[in-house]
PDB file of C-alpha atoms and ligand atoms in Angstrom:
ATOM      1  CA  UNK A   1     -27.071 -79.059  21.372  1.00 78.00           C
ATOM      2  CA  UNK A   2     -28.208 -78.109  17.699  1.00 90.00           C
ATOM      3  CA  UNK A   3     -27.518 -74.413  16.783  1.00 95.00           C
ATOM      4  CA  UNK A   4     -30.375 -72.187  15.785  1.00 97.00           C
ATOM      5  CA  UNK A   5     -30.568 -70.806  12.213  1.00 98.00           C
ATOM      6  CA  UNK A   6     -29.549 -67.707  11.029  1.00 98.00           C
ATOM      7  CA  UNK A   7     -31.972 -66.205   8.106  1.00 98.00           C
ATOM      8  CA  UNK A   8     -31.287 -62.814   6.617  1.00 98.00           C
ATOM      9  CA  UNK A   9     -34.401 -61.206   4.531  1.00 98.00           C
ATOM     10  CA  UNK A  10     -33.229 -58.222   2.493  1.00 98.00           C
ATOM     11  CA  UNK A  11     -33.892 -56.911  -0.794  1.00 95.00           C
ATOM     12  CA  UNK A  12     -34.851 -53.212  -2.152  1.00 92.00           C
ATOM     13  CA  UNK A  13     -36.567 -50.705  -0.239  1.00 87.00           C
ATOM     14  CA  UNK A  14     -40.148 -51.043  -0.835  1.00 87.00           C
ATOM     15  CA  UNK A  15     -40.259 -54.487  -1.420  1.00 92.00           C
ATOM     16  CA  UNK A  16     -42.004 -54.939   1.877  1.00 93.00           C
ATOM     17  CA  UNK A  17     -39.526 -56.706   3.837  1.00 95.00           C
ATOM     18  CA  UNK A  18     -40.289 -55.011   7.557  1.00 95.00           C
ATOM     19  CA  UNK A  19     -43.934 -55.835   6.964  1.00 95.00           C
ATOM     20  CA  UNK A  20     -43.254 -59.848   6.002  1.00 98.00           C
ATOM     21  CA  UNK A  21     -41.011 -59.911   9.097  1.00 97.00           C
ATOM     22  CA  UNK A  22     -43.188 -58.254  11.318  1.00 96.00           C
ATOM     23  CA  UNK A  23     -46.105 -60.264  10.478  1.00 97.00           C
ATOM     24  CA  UNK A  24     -43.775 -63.326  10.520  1.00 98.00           C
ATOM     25  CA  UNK A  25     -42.631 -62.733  13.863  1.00 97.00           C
ATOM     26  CA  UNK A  26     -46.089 -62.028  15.177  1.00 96.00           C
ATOM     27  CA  UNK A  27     -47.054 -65.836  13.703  1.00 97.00           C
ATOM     28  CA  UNK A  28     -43.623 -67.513  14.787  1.00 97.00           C
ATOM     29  CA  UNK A  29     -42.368 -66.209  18.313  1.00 97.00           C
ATOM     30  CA  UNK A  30     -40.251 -69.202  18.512  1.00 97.00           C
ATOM     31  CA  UNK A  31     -37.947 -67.478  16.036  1.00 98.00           C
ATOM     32  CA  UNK A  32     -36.038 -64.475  17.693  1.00 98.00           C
ATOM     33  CA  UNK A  33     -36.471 -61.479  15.496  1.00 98.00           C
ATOM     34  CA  UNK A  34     -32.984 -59.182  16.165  1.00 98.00           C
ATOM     35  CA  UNK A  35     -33.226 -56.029  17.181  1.00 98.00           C
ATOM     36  CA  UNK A  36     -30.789 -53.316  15.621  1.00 98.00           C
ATOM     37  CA  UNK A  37     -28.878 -50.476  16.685  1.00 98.00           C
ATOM     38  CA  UNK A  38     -28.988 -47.388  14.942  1.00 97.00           C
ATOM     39  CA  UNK A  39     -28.061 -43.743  14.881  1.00 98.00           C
ATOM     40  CA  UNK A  40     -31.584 -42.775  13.416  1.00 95.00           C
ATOM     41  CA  UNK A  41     -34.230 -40.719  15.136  1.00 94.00           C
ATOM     42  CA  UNK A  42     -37.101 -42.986  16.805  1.00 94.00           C
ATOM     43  CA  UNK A  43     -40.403 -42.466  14.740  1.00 90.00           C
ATOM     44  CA  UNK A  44     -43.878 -41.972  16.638  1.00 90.00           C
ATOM     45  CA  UNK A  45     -44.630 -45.226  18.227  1.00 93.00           C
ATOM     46  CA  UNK A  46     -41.472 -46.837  17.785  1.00 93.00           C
ATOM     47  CA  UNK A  47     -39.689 -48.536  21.445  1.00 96.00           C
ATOM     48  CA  UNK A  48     -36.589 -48.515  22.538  1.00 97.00           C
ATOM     49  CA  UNK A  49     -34.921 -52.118  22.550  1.00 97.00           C
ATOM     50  CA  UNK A  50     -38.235 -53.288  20.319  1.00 95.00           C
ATOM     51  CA  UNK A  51     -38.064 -51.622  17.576  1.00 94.00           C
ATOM     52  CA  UNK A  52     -34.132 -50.651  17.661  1.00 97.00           C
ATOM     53  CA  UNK A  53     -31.783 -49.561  20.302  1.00 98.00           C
ATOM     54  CA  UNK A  54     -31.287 -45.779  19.386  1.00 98.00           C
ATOM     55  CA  UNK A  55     -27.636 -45.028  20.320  1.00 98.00           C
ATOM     56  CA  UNK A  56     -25.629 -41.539  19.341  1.00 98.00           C
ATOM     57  CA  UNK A  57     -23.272 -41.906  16.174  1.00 98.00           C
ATOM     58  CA  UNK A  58     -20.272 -41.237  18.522  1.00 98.00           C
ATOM     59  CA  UNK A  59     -21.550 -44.498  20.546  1.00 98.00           C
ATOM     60  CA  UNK A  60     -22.493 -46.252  16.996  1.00 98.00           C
ATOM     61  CA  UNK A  61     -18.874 -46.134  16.278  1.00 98.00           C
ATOM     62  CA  UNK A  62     -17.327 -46.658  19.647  1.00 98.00           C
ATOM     63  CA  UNK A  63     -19.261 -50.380  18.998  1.00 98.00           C
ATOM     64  CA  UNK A  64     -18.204 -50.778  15.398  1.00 98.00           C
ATOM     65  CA  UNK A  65     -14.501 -50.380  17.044  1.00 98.00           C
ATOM     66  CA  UNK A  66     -14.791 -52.749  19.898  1.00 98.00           C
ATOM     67  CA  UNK A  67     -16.271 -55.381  16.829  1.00 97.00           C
ATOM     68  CA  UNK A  68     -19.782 -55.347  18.433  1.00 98.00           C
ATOM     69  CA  UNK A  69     -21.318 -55.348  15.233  1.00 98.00           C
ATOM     70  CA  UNK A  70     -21.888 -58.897  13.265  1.00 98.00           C
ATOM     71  CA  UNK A  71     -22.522 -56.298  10.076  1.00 98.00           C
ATOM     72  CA  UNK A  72     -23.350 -52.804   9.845  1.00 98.00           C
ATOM     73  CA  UNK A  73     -24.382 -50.181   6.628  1.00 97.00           C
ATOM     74  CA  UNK A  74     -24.621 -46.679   6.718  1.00 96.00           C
ATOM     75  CA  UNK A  75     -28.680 -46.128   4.927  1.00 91.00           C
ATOM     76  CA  UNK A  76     -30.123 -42.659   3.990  1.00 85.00           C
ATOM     77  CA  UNK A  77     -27.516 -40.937   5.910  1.00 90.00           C
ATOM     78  CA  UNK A  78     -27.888 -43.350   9.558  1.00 94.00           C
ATOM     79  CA  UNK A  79     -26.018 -45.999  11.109  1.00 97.00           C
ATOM     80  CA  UNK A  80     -27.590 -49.630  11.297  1.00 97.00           C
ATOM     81  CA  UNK A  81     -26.014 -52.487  12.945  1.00 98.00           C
ATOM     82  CA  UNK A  82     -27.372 -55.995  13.907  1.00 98.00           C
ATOM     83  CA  UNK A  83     -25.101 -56.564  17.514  1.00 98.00           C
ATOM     84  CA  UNK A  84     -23.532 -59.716  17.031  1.00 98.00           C
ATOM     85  CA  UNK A  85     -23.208 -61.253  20.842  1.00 98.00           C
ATOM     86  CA  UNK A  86     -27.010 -61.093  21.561  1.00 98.00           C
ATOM     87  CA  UNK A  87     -27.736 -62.693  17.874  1.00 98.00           C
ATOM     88  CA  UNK A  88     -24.492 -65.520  18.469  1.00 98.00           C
ATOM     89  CA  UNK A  89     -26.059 -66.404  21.965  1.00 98.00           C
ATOM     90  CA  UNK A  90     -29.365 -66.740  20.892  1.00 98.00           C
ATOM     91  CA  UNK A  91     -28.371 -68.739  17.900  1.00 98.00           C
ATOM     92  CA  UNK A  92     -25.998 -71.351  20.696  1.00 97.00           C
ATOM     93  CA  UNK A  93     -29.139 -71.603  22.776  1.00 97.00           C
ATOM     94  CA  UNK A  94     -30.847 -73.870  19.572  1.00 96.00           C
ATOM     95  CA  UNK A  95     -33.337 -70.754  18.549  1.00 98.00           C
ATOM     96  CA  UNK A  96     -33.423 -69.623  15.338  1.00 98.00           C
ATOM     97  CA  UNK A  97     -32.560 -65.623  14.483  1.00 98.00           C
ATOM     98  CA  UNK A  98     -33.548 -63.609  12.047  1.00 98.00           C
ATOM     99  CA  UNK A  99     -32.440 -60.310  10.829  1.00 98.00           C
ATOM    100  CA  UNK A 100     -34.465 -57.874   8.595  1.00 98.00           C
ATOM    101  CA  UNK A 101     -31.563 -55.582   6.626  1.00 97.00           C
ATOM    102  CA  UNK A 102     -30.377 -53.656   4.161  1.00 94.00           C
ATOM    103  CA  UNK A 103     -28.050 -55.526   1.521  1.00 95.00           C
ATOM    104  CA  UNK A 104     -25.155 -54.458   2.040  1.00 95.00           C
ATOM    105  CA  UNK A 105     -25.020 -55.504   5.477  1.00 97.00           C
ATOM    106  CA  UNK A 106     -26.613 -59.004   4.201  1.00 97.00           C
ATOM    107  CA  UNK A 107     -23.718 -59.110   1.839  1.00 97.00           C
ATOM    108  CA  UNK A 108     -21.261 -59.022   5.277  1.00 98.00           C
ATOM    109  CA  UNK A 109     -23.212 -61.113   6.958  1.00 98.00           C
ATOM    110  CA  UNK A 110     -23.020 -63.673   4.331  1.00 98.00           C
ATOM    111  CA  UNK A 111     -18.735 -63.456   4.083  1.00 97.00           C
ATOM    112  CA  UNK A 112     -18.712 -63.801   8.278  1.00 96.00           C
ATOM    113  CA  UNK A 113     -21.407 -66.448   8.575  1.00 97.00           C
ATOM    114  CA  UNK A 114     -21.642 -68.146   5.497  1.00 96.00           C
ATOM    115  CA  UNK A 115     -23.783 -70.809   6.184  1.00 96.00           C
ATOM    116  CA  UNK A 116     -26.938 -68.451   7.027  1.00 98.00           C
ATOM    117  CA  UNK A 117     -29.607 -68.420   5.362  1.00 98.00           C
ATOM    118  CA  UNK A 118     -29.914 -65.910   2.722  1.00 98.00           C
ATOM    119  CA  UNK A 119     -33.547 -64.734   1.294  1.00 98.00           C
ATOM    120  CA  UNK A 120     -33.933 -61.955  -1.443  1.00 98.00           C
ATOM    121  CA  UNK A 121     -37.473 -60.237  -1.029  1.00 97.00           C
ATOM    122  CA  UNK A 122     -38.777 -58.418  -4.420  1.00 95.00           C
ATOM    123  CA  UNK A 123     -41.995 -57.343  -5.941  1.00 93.00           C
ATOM    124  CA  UNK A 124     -43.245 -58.402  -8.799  1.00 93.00           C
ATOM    125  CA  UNK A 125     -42.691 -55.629 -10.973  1.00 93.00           C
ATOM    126  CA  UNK A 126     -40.568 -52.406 -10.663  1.00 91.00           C
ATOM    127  CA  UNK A 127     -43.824 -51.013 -11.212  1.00 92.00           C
ATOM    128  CA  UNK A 128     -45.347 -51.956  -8.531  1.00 92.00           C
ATOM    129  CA  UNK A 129     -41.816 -50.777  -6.589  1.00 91.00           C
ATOM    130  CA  UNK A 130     -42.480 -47.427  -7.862  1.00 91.00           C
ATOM    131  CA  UNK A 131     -46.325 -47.429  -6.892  1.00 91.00           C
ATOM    132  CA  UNK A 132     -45.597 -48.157  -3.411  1.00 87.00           C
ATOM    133  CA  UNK A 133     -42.625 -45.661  -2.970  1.00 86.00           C
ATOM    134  CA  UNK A 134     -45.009 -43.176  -4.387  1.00 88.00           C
ATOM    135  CA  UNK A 135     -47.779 -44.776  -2.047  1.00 85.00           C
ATOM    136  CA  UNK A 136     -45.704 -44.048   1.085  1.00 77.00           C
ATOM    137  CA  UNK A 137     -46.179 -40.037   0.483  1.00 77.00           C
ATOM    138  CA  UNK A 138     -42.602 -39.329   2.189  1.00 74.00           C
ATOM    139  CA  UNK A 139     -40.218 -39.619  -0.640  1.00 77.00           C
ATOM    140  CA  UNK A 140     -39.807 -37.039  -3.310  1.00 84.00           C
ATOM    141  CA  UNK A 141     -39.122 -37.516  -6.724  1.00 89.00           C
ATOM    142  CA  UNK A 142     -35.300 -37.870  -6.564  1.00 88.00           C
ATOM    143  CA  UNK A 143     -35.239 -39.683  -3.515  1.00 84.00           C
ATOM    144  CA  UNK A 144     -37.753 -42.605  -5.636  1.00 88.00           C
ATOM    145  CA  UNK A 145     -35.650 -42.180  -8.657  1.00 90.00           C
ATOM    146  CA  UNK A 146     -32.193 -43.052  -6.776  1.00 87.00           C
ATOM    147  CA  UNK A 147     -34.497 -46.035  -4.817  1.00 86.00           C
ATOM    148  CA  UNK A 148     -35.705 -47.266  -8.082  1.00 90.00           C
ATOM    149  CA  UNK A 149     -31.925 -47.280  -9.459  1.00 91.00           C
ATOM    150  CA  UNK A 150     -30.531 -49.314  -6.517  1.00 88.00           C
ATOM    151  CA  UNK A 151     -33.269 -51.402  -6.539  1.00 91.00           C
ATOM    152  CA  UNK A 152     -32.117 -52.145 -10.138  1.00 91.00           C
ATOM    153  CA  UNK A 153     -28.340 -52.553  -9.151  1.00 91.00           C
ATOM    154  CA  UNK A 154     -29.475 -55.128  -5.795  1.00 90.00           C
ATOM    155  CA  UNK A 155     -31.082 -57.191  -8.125  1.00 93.00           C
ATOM    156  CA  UNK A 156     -27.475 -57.871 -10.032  1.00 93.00           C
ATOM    157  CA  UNK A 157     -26.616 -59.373  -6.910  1.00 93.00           C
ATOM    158  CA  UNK A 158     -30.051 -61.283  -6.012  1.00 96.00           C
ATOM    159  CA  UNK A 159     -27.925 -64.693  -7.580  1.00 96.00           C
ATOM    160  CA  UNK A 160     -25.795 -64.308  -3.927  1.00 97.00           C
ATOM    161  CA  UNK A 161     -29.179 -65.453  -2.050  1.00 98.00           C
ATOM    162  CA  UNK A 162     -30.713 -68.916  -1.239  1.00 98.00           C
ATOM    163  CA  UNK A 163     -34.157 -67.820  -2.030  1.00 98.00           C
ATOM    164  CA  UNK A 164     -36.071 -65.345  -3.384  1.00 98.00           C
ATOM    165  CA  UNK A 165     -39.255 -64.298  -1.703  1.00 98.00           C
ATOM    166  CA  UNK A 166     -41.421 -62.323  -3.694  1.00 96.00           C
ATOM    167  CA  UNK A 167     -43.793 -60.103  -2.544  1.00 96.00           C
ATOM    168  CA  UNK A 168     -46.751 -60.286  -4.875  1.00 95.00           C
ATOM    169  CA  UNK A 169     -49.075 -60.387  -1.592  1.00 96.00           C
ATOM    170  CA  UNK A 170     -47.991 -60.129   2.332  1.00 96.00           C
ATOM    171  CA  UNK A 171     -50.429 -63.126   3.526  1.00 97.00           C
ATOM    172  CA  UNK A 172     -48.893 -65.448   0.502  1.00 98.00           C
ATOM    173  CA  UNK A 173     -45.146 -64.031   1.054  1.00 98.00           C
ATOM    174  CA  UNK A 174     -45.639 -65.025   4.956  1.00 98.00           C
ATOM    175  CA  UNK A 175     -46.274 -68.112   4.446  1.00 98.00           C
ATOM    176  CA  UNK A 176     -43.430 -68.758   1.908  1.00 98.00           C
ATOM    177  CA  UNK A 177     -41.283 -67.463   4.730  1.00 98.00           C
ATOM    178  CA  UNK A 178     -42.629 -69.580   7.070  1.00 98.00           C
ATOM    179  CA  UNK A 179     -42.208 -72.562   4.445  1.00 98.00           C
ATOM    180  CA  UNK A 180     -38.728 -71.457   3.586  1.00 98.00           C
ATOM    181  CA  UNK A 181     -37.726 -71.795   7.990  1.00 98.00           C
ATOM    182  CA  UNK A 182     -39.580 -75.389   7.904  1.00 97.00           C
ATOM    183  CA  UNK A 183     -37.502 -76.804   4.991  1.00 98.00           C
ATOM    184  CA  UNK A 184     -34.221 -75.226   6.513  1.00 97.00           C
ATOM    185  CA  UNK A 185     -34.816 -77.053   9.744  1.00 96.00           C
ATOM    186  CA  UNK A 186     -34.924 -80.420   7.854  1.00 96.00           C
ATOM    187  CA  UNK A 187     -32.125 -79.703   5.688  1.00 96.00           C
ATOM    188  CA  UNK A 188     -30.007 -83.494   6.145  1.00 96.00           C
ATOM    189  CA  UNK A 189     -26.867 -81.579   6.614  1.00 94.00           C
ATOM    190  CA  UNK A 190     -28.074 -79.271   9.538  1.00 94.00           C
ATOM    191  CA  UNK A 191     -29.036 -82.501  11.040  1.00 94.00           C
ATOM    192  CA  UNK A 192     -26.378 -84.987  11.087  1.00 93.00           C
ATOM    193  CA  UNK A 193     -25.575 -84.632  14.617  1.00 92.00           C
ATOM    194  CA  UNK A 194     -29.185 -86.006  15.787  1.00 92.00           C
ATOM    195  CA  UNK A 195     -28.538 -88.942  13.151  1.00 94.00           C
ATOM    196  CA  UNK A 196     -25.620 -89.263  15.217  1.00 94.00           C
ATOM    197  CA  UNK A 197     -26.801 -89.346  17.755  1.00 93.00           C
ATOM    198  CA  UNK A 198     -29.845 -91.814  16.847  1.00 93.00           C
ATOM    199  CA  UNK A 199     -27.125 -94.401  15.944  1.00 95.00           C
ATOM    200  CA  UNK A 200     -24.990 -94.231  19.155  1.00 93.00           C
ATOM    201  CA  UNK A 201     -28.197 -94.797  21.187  1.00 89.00           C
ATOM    202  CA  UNK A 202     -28.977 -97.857  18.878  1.00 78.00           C
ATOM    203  CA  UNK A 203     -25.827 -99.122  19.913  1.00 73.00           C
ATOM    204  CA  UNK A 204     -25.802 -98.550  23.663  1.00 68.00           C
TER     205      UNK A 204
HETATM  206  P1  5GP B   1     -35.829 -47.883   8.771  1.00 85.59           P
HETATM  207  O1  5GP B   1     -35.039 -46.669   9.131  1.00 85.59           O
HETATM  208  O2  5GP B   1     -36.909 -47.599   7.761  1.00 85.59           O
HETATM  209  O3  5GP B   1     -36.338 -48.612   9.992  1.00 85.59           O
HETATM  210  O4  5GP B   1     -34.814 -48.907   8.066  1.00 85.59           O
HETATM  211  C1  5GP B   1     -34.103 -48.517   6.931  1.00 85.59           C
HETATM  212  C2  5GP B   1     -33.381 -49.713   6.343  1.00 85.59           C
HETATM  213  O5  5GP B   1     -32.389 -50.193   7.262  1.00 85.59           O
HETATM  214  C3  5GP B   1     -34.291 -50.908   6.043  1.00 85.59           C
HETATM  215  O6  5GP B   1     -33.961 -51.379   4.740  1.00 85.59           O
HETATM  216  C4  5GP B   1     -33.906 -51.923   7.080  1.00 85.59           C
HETATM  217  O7  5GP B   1     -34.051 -53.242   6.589  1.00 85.59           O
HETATM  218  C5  5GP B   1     -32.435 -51.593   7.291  1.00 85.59           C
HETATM  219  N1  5GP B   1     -31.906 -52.064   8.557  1.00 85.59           N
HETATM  220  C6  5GP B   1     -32.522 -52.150   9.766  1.00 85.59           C
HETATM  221  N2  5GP B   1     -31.688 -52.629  10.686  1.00 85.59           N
HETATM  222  C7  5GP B   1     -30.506 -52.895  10.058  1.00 85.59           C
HETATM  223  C8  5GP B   1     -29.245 -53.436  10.486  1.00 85.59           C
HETATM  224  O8  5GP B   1     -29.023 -53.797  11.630  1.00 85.59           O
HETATM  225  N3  5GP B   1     -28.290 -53.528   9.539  1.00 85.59           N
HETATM  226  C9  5GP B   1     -28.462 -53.154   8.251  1.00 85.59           C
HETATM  227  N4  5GP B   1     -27.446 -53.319   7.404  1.00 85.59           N
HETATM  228  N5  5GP B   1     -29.639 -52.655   7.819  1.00 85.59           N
HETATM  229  C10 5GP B   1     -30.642 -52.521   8.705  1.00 85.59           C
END
């Protein structure tokens, strides 16, 4: 049985990465978007087990102890983790995963499961970063200053990603991703065990 593929889209906050994944997901159900834990309050709207599983930080770090975590980052103050056993089971089943984080978590996942697949969203400009922090009303000056400064210092690291997915417009950025999963699936060396397999029933 082939193994699914693991893609991990990160990159600054702002750069629109929950929107490209959401509207990804909503396009490509085959693909198993994971669902987080975290110690964060739920927002209006948001479902627990959809959106996250909301957990206390006491029970956050019971799970980081017993290694349930494949990676997890500590963001504005909260706990994030992606659990690893529901991702590695999906992933054995032949479906592909994918998990929308921050990048120091990506940066773990990509030392414990190296041969994911690593995408760096950004925006065109760090103007256009700064326009939509501003945009979202519900930072305040420091808060987009510091954003804007580890925006700068993620993008030192962008070189430890496969592909970089920018974010100039959500339609055209979707369909990149989706481009990006197609290609991955016919990479030759994730698929040496069908050619394998091809020959041996050529010579049955
Ligand atoms: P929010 O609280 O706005 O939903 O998410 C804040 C940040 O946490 C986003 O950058 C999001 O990508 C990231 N995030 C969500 N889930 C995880 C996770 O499981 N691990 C890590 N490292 N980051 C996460």
């Amino acid at each position: 049985m082939k193994k699914g593929n693991l893609f991990v889209v990160s990159g600054p906050s702002g750069a629109g990465k929950g929107t490209i994944c959401a509207a990804f997901a909503q396009r490509r159900p085959e693909v198993f978007l994971s669902v987080s834990a975290t110690t964060r309050e739920p927002r209006e709207g948001e479902v627990e087990g959809v959106h996250y599983y909301f957990l206390g930080e006491e029970e956050f770090k019971e799970k980081i102890t017993q290694g349930d975590f494949l990676e997890h980052a500590v963001y504005c103050g909260n706990y994030y983790g992606t659990p690893r056993g529901k991702v590695m089971e999906v992933i054995e089943s032949g479906r592909d995963v994918i998990l929308e984080i921050e990048s120091d978590g990506a940066m773990q996942v990509r030392s414990r499961y190296p041969e994911g697949i690593f995408i760096f969203v950004c925006p065109p400009s760090l103007q256009t970063l700064e326009a939509r922090l501003r945009g979202r009303g519900t930072e305040s000056e420091e808060v987009i200053a510091q954003r804007l400064e580890k925006a700068v210092q993620e993008l030192g690291r962008a070189h430890k990603y496969n592909y970089l997915l920018l974010n100039d417009d959500v339609e055209a950025a979707v369909r990149r991703l989706e481009a990006i999963v197609d290609a991955e699936r016919c990479y030759m060396p994730r698929n040496i065990g069908f050619i394998n397999d091809f020959i041996k029933n050529k010579e049955k």
